[in-house]
PDB file of C-alpha atoms and ligand atoms in Angstrom:
ATOM      1  CA  MET A  23      33.667  20.779  25.557  1.00  0.00           C
ATOM      2  CA  LEU A  24      35.602  21.499  22.597  1.00  0.00           C
ATOM      3  CA  ASN A  25      39.299  22.548  22.390  1.00  0.00           C
ATOM      4  CA  ASN A  26      40.404  25.311  21.014  1.00  0.00           C
ATOM      5  CA  GLU A  27      41.159  23.686  17.702  1.00  0.00           C
ATOM      6  CA  GLN A  28      38.071  22.857  17.441  1.00  0.00           C
ATOM      7  CA  LEU A  29      36.609  25.997  18.294  1.00  0.00           C
ATOM      8  CA  LEU A  30      38.275  27.811  15.432  1.00  0.00           C
ATOM      9  CA  ARG A  31      37.555  24.694  13.552  1.00  0.00           C
ATOM     10  CA  TYR A  32      33.647  25.408  13.584  1.00  0.00           C
ATOM     11  CA  SER A  33      33.380  28.098  14.449  1.00  0.00           C
ATOM     12  CA  SER A  34      30.985  29.226  12.108  1.00  0.00           C
ATOM     13  CA  ASN A  35      28.725  26.490  13.240  1.00  0.00           C
ATOM     14  CA  LEU A  36      28.789  27.619  16.834  1.00  0.00           C
ATOM     15  CA  LEU A  37      28.222  31.616  15.941  1.00  0.00           C
ATOM     16  CA  MET A  38      24.437  30.016  14.727  1.00  0.00           C
ATOM     17  CA  LYS A  39      21.938  29.947  16.405  1.00  0.00           C
ATOM     18  CA  GLU A  40      20.334  26.736  14.598  1.00  0.00           C
ATOM     19  CA  ILE A  41      23.803  24.980  15.842  1.00  0.00           C
ATOM     20  CA  GLY A  42      25.401  26.844  17.990  1.00  0.00           C
ATOM     21  CA  GLU A  43      27.380  24.497  20.803  1.00  0.00           C
ATOM     22  CA  VAL A  44      24.980  22.225  21.630  1.00  0.00           C
ATOM     23  CA  GLY A  45      24.715  21.348  17.787  1.00  0.00           C
ATOM     24  CA  GLN A  46      27.991  21.218  17.479  1.00  0.00           C
ATOM     25  CA  GLN A  47      28.465  18.826  20.130  1.00  0.00           C
ATOM     26  CA  ARG A  48      25.545  16.436  18.666  1.00  0.00           C
ATOM     27  CA  LEU A  49      27.680  16.433  15.240  1.00  0.00           C
ATOM     28  CA  LEU A  50      30.081  14.731  17.241  1.00  0.00           C
ATOM     29  CA  LYS A  51      28.941  12.557  19.098  1.00  0.00           C
ATOM     30  CA  SER A  52      26.743  11.493  15.635  1.00  0.00           C
ATOM     31  CA  HIS A  53      27.153   8.427  13.064  1.00  0.00           C
ATOM     32  CA  VAL A  54      26.833   8.502   9.594  1.00  0.00           C
ATOM     33  CA  LEU A  55      26.894   5.789   7.196  1.00  0.00           C
ATOM     34  CA  ILE A  56      27.454   6.886   3.866  1.00  0.00           C
ATOM     35  CA  ILE A  57      26.397   3.627   1.100  1.00  0.00           C
ATOM     36  CA  GLY A  58      28.523   4.900  -1.976  1.00  0.00           C
ATOM     37  CA  LEU A  59      30.836   7.331  -3.088  1.00  0.00           C
ATOM     38  CA  GLY A  60      29.867   8.478  -6.768  1.00  0.00           C
ATOM     39  CA  GLY A  61      28.767  11.676  -7.318  1.00  0.00           C
ATOM     40  CA  LEU A  62      26.709  11.726  -4.484  1.00  0.00           C
ATOM     41  CA  GLY A  63      28.699  10.497  -2.110  1.00  0.00           C
ATOM     42  CA  CYS A  64      31.650  12.997  -2.325  1.00  0.00           C
ATOM     43  CA  PRO A  65      29.732  16.221  -1.874  1.00  0.00           C
ATOM     44  CA  ALA A  66      28.384  14.741   1.368  1.00  0.00           C
ATOM     45  CA  SER A  67      30.900  13.036   2.874  1.00  0.00           C
ATOM     46  CA  GLN A  68      32.680  16.608   2.260  1.00  0.00           C
ATOM     47  CA  TYR A  69      30.113  18.494   4.411  1.00  0.00           C
ATOM     48  CA  LEU A  70      29.821  16.200   7.056  1.00  0.00           C
ATOM     49  CA  ALA A  71      33.267  15.729   7.949  1.00  0.00           C
ATOM     50  CA  SER A  72      33.900  19.185   7.041  1.00  0.00           C
ATOM     51  CA  SER A  73      31.659  20.372   9.447  1.00  0.00           C
ATOM     52  CA  GLY A  74      32.546  17.379  12.216  1.00  0.00           C
ATOM     53  CA  VAL A  75      30.477  14.519  11.942  1.00  0.00           C
ATOM     54  CA  GLY A  76      32.266  12.307  14.955  1.00  0.00           C
ATOM     55  CA  GLN A  77      32.055   9.425  12.870  1.00  0.00           C
ATOM     56  CA  ILE A  78      31.744   8.512   9.621  1.00  0.00           C
ATOM     57  CA  THR A  79      31.822   5.384   7.476  1.00  0.00           C
ATOM     58  CA  LEU A  80      32.487   5.036   3.435  1.00  0.00           C
ATOM     59  CA  VAL A  81      31.368   1.762   1.650  1.00  0.00           C
ATOM     60  CA  ASP A  82      31.939   1.486  -1.753  1.00  0.00           C
ATOM     61  CA  HIS A  83      33.722  -1.312  -3.626  1.00  0.00           C
ATOM     62  CA  ASP A  84      34.433   0.054  -7.046  1.00  0.00           C
ATOM     63  CA  THR A  85      37.174   2.051  -7.994  1.00  0.00           C
ATOM     64  CA  ILE A  86      38.340   5.811  -9.736  1.00  0.00           C
ATOM     65  CA  SER A  87      37.571   5.651 -13.695  1.00  0.00           C
ATOM     66  CA  LEU A  88      38.186   9.196 -15.583  1.00  0.00           C
ATOM     67  CA  SER A  89      34.808   9.202 -16.404  1.00  0.00           C
ATOM     68  CA  ASN A  90      33.716   9.213 -12.604  1.00  0.00           C
ATOM     69  CA  LEU A  91      36.193  12.509 -12.083  1.00  0.00           C
ATOM     70  CA  GLN A  92      32.931  15.601 -14.603  1.00  0.00           C
ATOM     71  CA  ARG A  93      31.180  14.828 -11.017  1.00  0.00           C
ATOM     72  CA  GLN A  94      32.660  12.986  -8.116  1.00  0.00           C
ATOM     73  CA  THR A  95      34.943  16.263  -6.647  1.00  0.00           C
ATOM     74  CA  LEU A  96      36.902  13.736  -4.191  1.00  0.00           C
ATOM     75  CA  TYR A  97      39.188  12.450  -6.410  1.00  0.00           C
ATOM     76  CA  SER A  98      42.056  13.704  -8.396  1.00  0.00           C
ATOM     77  CA  SER A  99      43.045  12.555 -11.922  1.00  0.00           C
ATOM     78  CA  ASP A 100      46.349  10.884 -10.558  1.00  0.00           C
ATOM     79  CA  ASP A 101      43.527   8.376  -8.109  1.00  0.00           C
ATOM     80  CA  ILE A 102      42.405   6.557 -11.488  1.00  0.00           C
ATOM     81  CA  GLY A 103      41.917   2.881 -11.084  1.00  0.00           C
ATOM     82  CA  LEU A 104      42.724   3.157  -6.721  1.00  0.00           C
ATOM     83  CA  SER A 105      39.738   2.472  -4.579  1.00  0.00           C
ATOM     84  CA  LYS A 106      37.122   5.337  -4.016  1.00  0.00           C
ATOM     85  CA  ALA A 107      36.549   3.764  -0.367  1.00  0.00           C
ATOM     86  CA  ARG A 108      39.949   4.739   0.959  1.00  0.00           C
ATOM     87  CA  GLN A 109      40.864   7.301  -1.099  1.00  0.00           C
ATOM     88  CA  ALA A 110      38.035   9.252  -0.222  1.00  0.00           C
ATOM     89  CA  GLY A 111      38.711   7.981   3.798  1.00  0.00           C
ATOM     90  CA  HIS A 112      42.386   9.412   2.887  1.00  0.00           C
ATOM     91  CA  SER A 113      41.087  13.259   1.716  1.00  0.00           C
ATOM     92  CA  LEU A 114      38.444  13.156   3.847  1.00  0.00           C
ATOM     93  CA  SER A 115      40.642  12.673   7.197  1.00  0.00           C
ATOM     94  CA  GLN A 116      42.856  14.904   5.951  1.00  0.00           C
ATOM     95  CA  LEU A 117      39.962  17.142   5.715  1.00  0.00           C
ATOM     96  CA  ASN A 118      39.618  16.913   8.977  1.00  0.00           C
ATOM     97  CA  PRO A 119      41.720  14.922  11.337  1.00  0.00           C
ATOM     98  CA  ASP A 120      39.889  15.931  14.424  1.00  0.00           C
ATOM     99  CA  ILE A 121      36.526  13.122  13.363  1.00  0.00           C
ATOM    100  CA  ARG A 122      37.121   9.342  12.469  1.00  0.00           C
ATOM    101  CA  ILE A 123      36.403   7.805   9.027  1.00  0.00           C
ATOM    102  CA  THR A 124      35.959   4.663   8.667  1.00  0.00           C
ATOM    103  CA  ALA A 125      36.848   3.425   5.423  1.00  0.00           C
ATOM    104  CA  LEU A 126      35.045   0.159   3.670  1.00  0.00           C
ATOM    105  CA  GLU A 127      36.191  -1.637   0.555  1.00  0.00           C
ATOM    106  CA  GLU A 128      32.910  -3.765   0.141  1.00  0.00           C
ATOM    107  CA  GLN A 129      29.683  -3.683  -2.152  1.00  0.00           C
ATOM    108  CA  ALA A 130      26.136  -3.019   0.109  1.00  0.00           C
ATOM    109  CA  CYS A 131      24.225  -5.942   0.170  1.00  0.00           C
ATOM    110  CA  GLU A 132      21.918  -8.631   2.438  1.00  0.00           C
ATOM    111  CA  ASP A 133      24.699  -9.983   3.749  1.00  0.00           C
ATOM    112  CA  ASN A 134      26.548  -7.093   5.385  1.00  0.00           C
ATOM    113  CA  LEU A 135      24.366  -3.492   5.489  1.00  0.00           C
ATOM    114  CA  ASP A 136      22.274  -4.404   8.733  1.00  0.00           C
ATOM    115  CA  ALA A 137      25.338  -4.646  10.648  1.00  0.00           C
ATOM    116  CA  LEU A 138      27.121  -1.627   8.909  1.00  0.00           C
ATOM    117  CA  ILE A 139      23.367   0.175   9.763  1.00  0.00           C
ATOM    118  CA  LYS A 140      23.115  -1.247  13.285  1.00  0.00           C
ATOM    119  CA  GLN A 141      26.036   1.249  14.169  1.00  0.00           C
ATOM    120  CA  ALA A 142      24.742   4.492  12.044  1.00  0.00           C
ATOM    121  CA  ASP A 143      22.364   6.777  13.462  1.00  0.00           C
ATOM    122  CA  LEU A 144      21.199   7.940  10.309  1.00  0.00           C
ATOM    123  CA  VAL A 145      22.415   6.045   6.603  1.00  0.00           C
ATOM    124  CA  LEU A 146      22.563   8.020   3.492  1.00  0.00           C
ATOM    125  CA  ASP A 147      21.680   6.455   0.825  1.00  0.00           C
ATOM    126  CA  CYS A 148      24.248   7.814  -2.528  1.00  0.00           C
ATOM    127  CA  THR A 149      24.210   4.374  -4.584  1.00  0.00           C
ATOM    128  CA  ASP A 150      23.660   4.178  -8.259  1.00  0.00           C
ATOM    129  CA  ASN A 151      21.187   1.218  -9.236  1.00  0.00           C
ATOM    130  CA  ARG A 152      17.877   0.136  -7.595  1.00  0.00           C
ATOM    131  CA  GLU A 153      18.653  -2.834  -6.585  1.00  0.00           C
ATOM    132  CA  THR A 154      20.641  -1.675  -3.178  1.00  0.00           C
ATOM    133  CA  ARG A 155      18.028   1.127  -3.500  1.00  0.00           C
ATOM    134  CA  TYR A 156      16.158  -1.352  -1.883  1.00  0.00           C
ATOM    135  CA  LEU A 157      17.944  -3.328  -0.037  1.00  0.00           C
ATOM    136  CA  ILE A 158      19.038  -0.146   2.303  1.00  0.00           C
ATOM    137  CA  ASN A 159      15.474   0.708   2.530  1.00  0.00           C
ATOM    138  CA  HIS A 160      14.832  -2.786   3.460  1.00  0.00           C
ATOM    139  CA  SER A 161      16.856  -2.924   5.762  1.00  0.00           C
ATOM    140  CA  CYS A 162      16.254   0.753   7.287  1.00  0.00           C
ATOM    141  CA  TYR A 163      12.855  -0.435   8.180  1.00  0.00           C
ATOM    142  CA  ARG A 164      14.034  -3.648   9.629  1.00  0.00           C
ATOM    143  CA  LEU A 165      16.601  -2.026  11.919  1.00  0.00           C
ATOM    144  CA  ASN A 166      14.780   1.365  12.311  1.00  0.00           C
ATOM    145  CA  THR A 167      17.244   3.264  11.189  1.00  0.00           C
ATOM    146  CA  PRO A 168      16.154   6.800   8.926  1.00  0.00           C
ATOM    147  CA  LEU A 169      17.551   6.965   5.918  1.00  0.00           C
ATOM    148  CA  VAL A 170      17.888   9.796   4.041  1.00  0.00           C
ATOM    149  CA  SER A 171      17.607   7.897  -0.243  1.00  0.00           C
ATOM    150  CA  ALA A 172      19.044  10.749  -3.215  1.00  0.00           C
ATOM    151  CA  ALA A 173      19.384   9.656  -7.340  1.00  0.00           C
ATOM    152  CA  ALA A 174      20.189  11.961 -10.272  1.00  0.00           C
ATOM    153  CA  ARG A 175      19.874  11.473 -13.968  1.00  0.00           C
ATOM    154  CA  GLY A 176      20.594  14.076 -16.351  1.00  0.00           C
ATOM    155  CA  PHE A 177      19.196  17.296 -15.092  1.00  0.00           C
ATOM    156  CA  ASN A 178      17.110  15.715 -12.172  1.00  0.00           C
ATOM    157  CA  GLY A 179      17.735  14.672  -8.909  1.00  0.00           C
ATOM    158  CA  GLN A 180      15.436  13.483  -6.054  1.00  0.00           C
ATOM    159  CA  ILE A 181      15.853  12.944  -2.390  1.00  0.00           C
ATOM    160  CA  ILE A 182      13.566  11.738   0.552  1.00  0.00           C
ATOM    161  CA  ALA A 183      13.867  11.257   4.607  1.00  0.00           C
ATOM    162  CA  LEU A 184      11.929   8.203   5.277  1.00  0.00           C
ATOM    163  CA  ASN A 185      11.532   7.421   9.388  1.00  0.00           C
ATOM    164  CA  PRO A 186      10.126   4.465   9.798  1.00  0.00           C
ATOM    165  CA  GLU A 187       8.771   5.415  12.902  1.00  0.00           C
ATOM    166  CA  HIS A 188       6.446   7.553  11.014  1.00  0.00           C
ATOM    167  CA  SER A 189       3.563   6.417   8.963  1.00  0.00           C
ATOM    168  CA  HIS A 190       4.251   7.823   5.616  1.00  0.00           C
ATOM    169  CA  GLY A 191       5.453   5.202   2.527  1.00  0.00           C
ATOM    170  CA  CYS A 192       9.597   3.716   2.412  1.00  0.00           C
ATOM    171  CA  TYR A 193      10.995   3.605  -1.028  1.00  0.00           C
ATOM    172  CA  GLN A 194       9.494   0.532  -2.022  1.00  0.00           C
ATOM    173  CA  CYS A 195       5.877   2.363  -2.174  1.00  0.00           C
ATOM    174  CA  LEU A 196       7.824   5.122  -3.908  1.00  0.00           C
ATOM    175  CA  TYR A 197       8.600   3.003  -6.679  1.00  0.00           C
ATOM    176  CA  PRO A 198       7.468  -0.577  -6.305  1.00  0.00           C
ATOM    177  CA  ASP A 199       8.407  -2.038  -9.314  1.00  0.00           C
ATOM    178  CA  ASN A 200      11.891  -3.287  -9.655  1.00  0.00           C
ATOM    179  CA  VAL A 201      12.291  -2.606 -13.316  1.00  0.00           C
ATOM    180  CA  ASN A 202      14.958  -1.268 -14.079  1.00  0.00           C
ATOM    181  CA  GLU A 203      16.264   2.062 -15.311  1.00  0.00           C
ATOM    182  CA  PRO A 204      16.551   2.087 -19.475  1.00  0.00           C
ATOM    183  CA  LEU A 205      18.336   5.069 -19.223  1.00  0.00           C
ATOM    184  CA  ASN A 206      20.979   5.609 -15.846  1.00  0.00           C
ATOM    185  CA  CYS A 207      24.340   7.339 -15.734  1.00  0.00           C
ATOM    186  CA  SER A 208      26.504   5.735 -18.434  1.00  0.00           C
ATOM    187  CA  ASN A 209      24.351   6.166 -20.998  1.00  0.00           C
ATOM    188  CA  ALA A 210      21.662   8.949 -20.261  1.00  0.00           C
ATOM    189  CA  GLY A 211      24.245  11.605 -18.904  1.00  0.00           C
ATOM    190  CA  ILE A 212      24.341  13.783 -15.325  1.00  0.00           C
ATOM    191  CA  ALA A 213      24.766  17.045 -15.345  1.00  0.00           C
ATOM    192  CA  GLY A 214      27.851  17.166 -12.370  1.00  0.00           C
ATOM    193  CA  PRO A 215      26.587  20.458 -10.151  1.00  0.00           C
ATOM    194  CA  VAL A 216      23.070  18.334 -10.217  1.00  0.00           C
ATOM    195  CA  VAL A 217      24.081  15.877  -8.717  1.00  0.00           C
ATOM    196  CA  GLY A 218      26.257  17.762  -6.556  1.00  0.00           C
ATOM    197  CA  ILE A 219      23.021  19.102  -5.142  1.00  0.00           C
ATOM    198  CA  MET A 220      21.679  17.014  -3.728  1.00  0.00           C
ATOM    199  CA  GLY A 221      24.432  15.227  -2.592  1.00  0.00           C
ATOM    200  CA  ALA A 222      25.129  18.422  -0.314  1.00  0.00           C
ATOM    201  CA  SER A 223      21.246  18.299   0.347  1.00  0.00           C
ATOM    202  CA  GLN A 224      21.630  14.789   1.643  1.00  0.00           C
ATOM    203  CA  ALA A 225      24.268  16.634   4.055  1.00  0.00           C
ATOM    204  CA  LEU A 226      22.608  19.486   5.067  1.00  0.00           C
ATOM    205  CA  GLN A 227      19.571  16.989   6.527  1.00  0.00           C
ATOM    206  CA  ALA A 228      22.158  15.078   8.034  1.00  0.00           C
ATOM    207  CA  ILE A 229      23.208  18.013  10.108  1.00  0.00           C
ATOM    208  CA  ASN A 230      19.702  19.317  10.291  1.00  0.00           C
ATOM    209  CA  TYR A 231      18.953  15.405  12.189  1.00  0.00           C
ATOM    210  CA  PHE A 232      21.525  15.572  13.737  1.00  0.00           C
ATOM    211  CA  THR A 233      21.198  18.985  15.004  1.00  0.00           C
ATOM    212  CA  GLY A 234      17.619  18.335  16.547  1.00  0.00           C
ATOM    213  CA  HIS A 235      15.749  20.364  13.390  1.00  0.00           C
ATOM    214  CA  GLU A 236      13.101  18.239  11.904  1.00  0.00           C
ATOM    215  CA  LEU A 237      13.092  16.801   9.088  1.00  0.00           C
ATOM    216  CA  ASN A 238      10.504  16.803   6.284  1.00  0.00           C
ATOM    217  CA  TRP A 239      10.854  12.247   6.332  1.00  0.00           C
ATOM    218  CA  GLY A 240       7.907  11.341   3.923  1.00  0.00           C
ATOM    219  CA  TYR A 241       8.202  14.244   1.609  1.00  0.00           C
ATOM    220  CA  LEU A 242       9.314  13.231  -2.139  1.00  0.00           C
ATOM    221  CA  GLN A 243      11.613  16.299  -3.442  1.00  0.00           C
ATOM    222  CA  THR A 244      12.470  16.872  -6.435  1.00  0.00           C
ATOM    223  CA  PHE A 245      14.893  19.454  -8.772  1.00  0.00           C
ATOM    224  CA  ASN A 246      14.732  20.534 -12.155  1.00  0.00           C
ATOM    225  CA  GLY A 247      18.121  21.564 -12.945  1.00  0.00           C
ATOM    226  CA  LEU A 248      17.261  23.469 -16.063  1.00  0.00           C
ATOM    227  CA  SER A 249      14.261  25.054 -14.251  1.00  0.00           C
ATOM    228  CA  GLN A 250      15.895  25.271 -10.930  1.00  0.00           C
ATOM    229  CA  ASN A 251      12.904  24.107 -10.037  1.00  0.00           C
ATOM    230  CA  TRP A 252      12.065  22.022  -6.313  1.00  0.00           C
ATOM    231  CA  GLN A 253       8.623  20.266  -6.050  1.00  0.00           C
ATOM    232  CA  GLN A 254       7.536  18.821  -3.113  1.00  0.00           C
ATOM    233  CA  LEU A 255       5.397  15.553  -3.055  1.00  0.00           C
ATOM    234  CA  SER A 256       4.235  13.540   0.035  1.00  0.00           C
ATOM    235  CA  LEU A 257       4.778   9.499  -0.302  1.00  0.00           C
ATOM    236  CA  PRO A 258       1.502   8.368   2.035  1.00  0.00           C
ATOM    237  CA  ARG A 259       2.047   4.598   2.030  1.00  0.00           C
ATOM    238  CA  THR A 260       0.900   1.909   1.361  1.00  0.00           C
ATOM    239  CA  ALA A 261      -1.427  -0.468   3.167  1.00  0.00           C
ATOM    240  CA  SER A 262       0.113  -3.380   1.664  1.00  0.00           C
ATOM    241  CA  CYS A 263       3.951  -2.602   1.258  1.00  0.00           C
ATOM    242  CA  PRO A 264       6.096  -5.332   2.125  1.00  0.00           C
ATOM    243  CA  VAL A 265       7.839  -3.442   4.035  1.00  0.00           C
ATOM    244  CA  CYS A 266       6.373  -1.275   5.765  1.00  0.00           C
ATOM    245  CA  GLY A 267       2.690  -1.353   5.271  1.00  0.00           C
ATOM    246  CA  GLY A 268       0.885  -3.762   7.354  1.00  0.00           C
ATOM    247  CA  LYS A 269       1.283  -6.473   9.956  1.00  0.00           C
ATOM    248  CA  ASN A 270       4.976  -4.730   9.293  1.00  0.00           C
ATOM    249  CA  ALA A 271       4.483  -1.634  10.277  1.00  0.00           C
ATOM    250  CA  ARG A 272       5.991   0.713  12.418  1.00  0.00           C
ATOM    251  CA  SER A 273       3.188   2.663  13.241  1.00  0.00           C
ATOM    252  CA  SER A 274       0.026   3.703  11.745  1.00  0.00           C
TER     253      SER A 274
ATOM    254  CA  MET B 218     -13.437  19.763 -18.074  1.00  0.00           C
ATOM    255  CA  ARG B 219      -9.932  20.372 -17.599  1.00  0.00           C
ATOM    256  CA  VAL B 220      -6.807  18.850 -15.801  1.00  0.00           C
ATOM    257  CA  GLN B 221      -3.406  19.399 -16.168  1.00  0.00           C
ATOM    258  CA  VAL B 222      -0.318  16.619 -16.414  1.00  0.00           C
ATOM    259  CA  ASN B 223       2.626  18.009 -15.816  1.00  0.00           C
ATOM    260  CA  ASP B 224       3.016  20.707 -17.719  1.00  0.00           C
ATOM    261  CA  LYS B 225       0.598  19.974 -20.019  1.00  0.00           C
ATOM    262  CA  HIS B 226      -3.336  20.838 -20.125  1.00  0.00           C
ATOM    263  CA  PHE B 227      -5.463  18.235 -20.938  1.00  0.00           C
ATOM    264  CA  GLU B 228      -9.478  18.435 -21.727  1.00  0.00           C
ATOM    265  CA  ILE B 229     -11.304  14.740 -20.526  1.00  0.00           C
ATOM    266  CA  THR B 230     -14.735  13.417 -19.861  1.00  0.00           C
ATOM    267  CA  GLU B 231     -16.046  13.409 -16.567  1.00  0.00           C
ATOM    268  CA  LYS B 232     -15.704  10.248 -14.513  1.00  0.00           C
ATOM    269  CA  THR B 233     -12.526   9.623 -15.499  1.00  0.00           C
ATOM    270  CA  ASN B 234     -10.079   7.972 -13.439  1.00  0.00           C
ATOM    271  CA  LEU B 235      -6.991   7.983 -13.530  1.00  0.00           C
ATOM    272  CA  SER B 236      -6.033   4.718 -14.371  1.00  0.00           C
ATOM    273  CA  GLN B 237      -7.488   5.971 -18.117  1.00  0.00           C
ATOM    274  CA  LEU B 238      -5.930   8.681 -18.023  1.00  0.00           C
ATOM    275  CA  LEU B 239      -2.441   7.065 -17.748  1.00  0.00           C
ATOM    276  CA  SER B 240      -3.311   4.776 -20.368  1.00  0.00           C
ATOM    277  CA  ALA B 241      -5.193   7.027 -22.452  1.00  0.00           C
ATOM    278  CA  GLN B 242      -1.914   9.190 -22.645  1.00  0.00           C
ATOM    279  CA  ASN B 243      -0.431   6.132 -23.450  1.00  0.00           C
ATOM    280  CA  ILE B 244       1.934   6.906 -20.224  1.00  0.00           C
ATOM    281  CA  ASP B 245       4.535   3.745 -19.709  1.00  0.00           C
ATOM    282  CA  THR B 246       3.508   3.660 -15.944  1.00  0.00           C
ATOM    283  CA  SER B 247       6.476   0.789 -15.356  1.00  0.00           C
ATOM    284  CA  ALA B 248       9.015   3.129 -13.900  1.00  0.00           C
ATOM    285  CA  VAL B 249       6.624   6.195 -12.958  1.00  0.00           C
ATOM    286  CA  ALA B 250       5.391   7.672  -9.648  1.00  0.00           C
ATOM    287  CA  VAL B 251       1.896   9.844 -10.142  1.00  0.00           C
ATOM    288  CA  ALA B 252       0.753  12.614  -8.250  1.00  0.00           C
ATOM    289  CA  MET B 253      -2.547  13.650  -7.251  1.00  0.00           C
ATOM    290  CA  ASN B 254      -2.459  17.737  -6.240  1.00  0.00           C
ATOM    291  CA  GLY B 255       0.731  16.803  -4.248  1.00  0.00           C
ATOM    292  CA  GLN B 256      -0.006  13.684  -3.133  1.00  0.00           C
ATOM    293  CA  ILE B 257       1.487  10.465  -4.417  1.00  0.00           C
ATOM    294  CA  ILE B 258      -0.928   7.595  -6.092  1.00  0.00           C
ATOM    295  CA  HIS B 259      -0.447   4.356  -5.269  1.00  0.00           C
ATOM    296  CA  ARG B 260      -0.980   1.869  -8.261  1.00  0.00           C
ATOM    297  CA  GLU B 261      -3.708   0.348  -6.513  1.00  0.00           C
ATOM    298  CA  GLN B 262      -5.701   3.530  -5.952  1.00  0.00           C
ATOM    299  CA  TRP B 263      -5.700   4.669  -9.299  1.00  0.00           C
ATOM    300  CA  GLN B 264      -8.598   2.631 -10.437  1.00  0.00           C
ATOM    301  CA  GLN B 265     -10.976   4.082  -7.701  1.00  0.00           C
ATOM    302  CA  THR B 266      -9.335   7.683  -8.527  1.00  0.00           C
ATOM    303  CA  GLU B 267     -11.919  10.269  -9.708  1.00  0.00           C
ATOM    304  CA  LEU B 268     -10.764  12.875 -11.486  1.00  0.00           C
ATOM    305  CA  LYS B 269     -11.912  16.396 -10.694  1.00  0.00           C
ATOM    306  CA  ASP B 270     -12.178  20.073 -12.111  1.00  0.00           C
ATOM    307  CA  ASN B 271      -8.670  21.985 -12.750  1.00  0.00           C
ATOM    308  CA  ASP B 272      -6.622  18.807 -11.014  1.00  0.00           C
ATOM    309  CA  THR B 273      -2.774  18.757 -10.890  1.00  0.00           C
ATOM    310  CA  ILE B 274      -1.378  14.986 -11.760  1.00  0.00           C
ATOM    311  CA  THR B 275       2.327  14.764 -11.694  1.00  0.00           C
ATOM    312  CA  LEU B 276       4.651  12.236 -12.984  1.00  0.00           C
ATOM    313  CA  VAL B 277       7.837  11.411 -11.628  1.00  0.00           C
ATOM    314  CA  GLN B 278      10.169   9.122 -13.538  1.00  0.00           C
ATOM    315  CA  ALA B 279      11.998   6.346 -10.856  1.00  0.00           C
ATOM    316  CA  VAL B 280      15.469   8.111 -11.355  1.00  0.00           C
ATOM    317  CA  ALA B 281      18.284   6.145  -9.312  1.00  0.00           C
ATOM    318  CA  GLY B 282      21.876   7.273 -10.302  1.00  0.00           C
ATOM    319  CA  GLY B 283      24.437   8.853  -7.721  1.00  0.00           C
TER     320      GLY B 283
HETATM  321 ZN1   ZN C 211       6.300   0.728   1.916  1.00  0.00          ZN
END
């Protein structure tokens, strides 16, 4: 049963038939792991905290710098030099004291990912580099945990929801070469609202998943911030994929 | 016959495969996902994927920032 404060706090969710009281109870029982608290992780975690996702684990080893403030909406000019995870945890607890937030000042890597992902119902990849993206993908497939991965650069955004129980391809199938991008946020720039839209879209998919709505698993969705166009491309599994193909395949 | 690559149209000869089209256009495919008519085609299938008239090819540059 929701208490009086929850009935008010989540009233806009409760009014919708798509969420309602049953959906809100589900949100409150869910645990999301958010890896990376930059331009994607800030809006994603804000919407999930405000919507009442009961447990949120935040992971980031980085500190806040002045150039982050153009798009990382959880931080202010007074926070320069402070830990992103700790600051984000602090802001989100103030936003919603009704939920449990765990802030970890560590880098997601091979040694800690499995343990982190094991506790979560859903993972949001909000990181800023390819190496960590491959590791998260692999770990989610190993542990059979669904993953919503998003990225942005310039005016372009991408998002894909992956479910190891389904037969579509994985992040490794999408970008099989472990080459470093010639361009990234620090040398190519990034439009704040574009990365914000992608982070908000991750939060929306998480809410839809937790409240029992089917996601568009295995479709790469790309957003062009200049034309405002979304495009959708299906991602089939590569038979030879070392993560989801062949004997690693959980489903066919 | 005509195919579309992102927003540009190209005239190509019959029996051209995806791999030939990409190299003829000098496209660096090291960090790119390639889709044909809305479905991503894995690199190992480019050579055996023959293009048909009016096929739409979409190139998506890998993006990893956040
Ligand atoms: Zn795969």
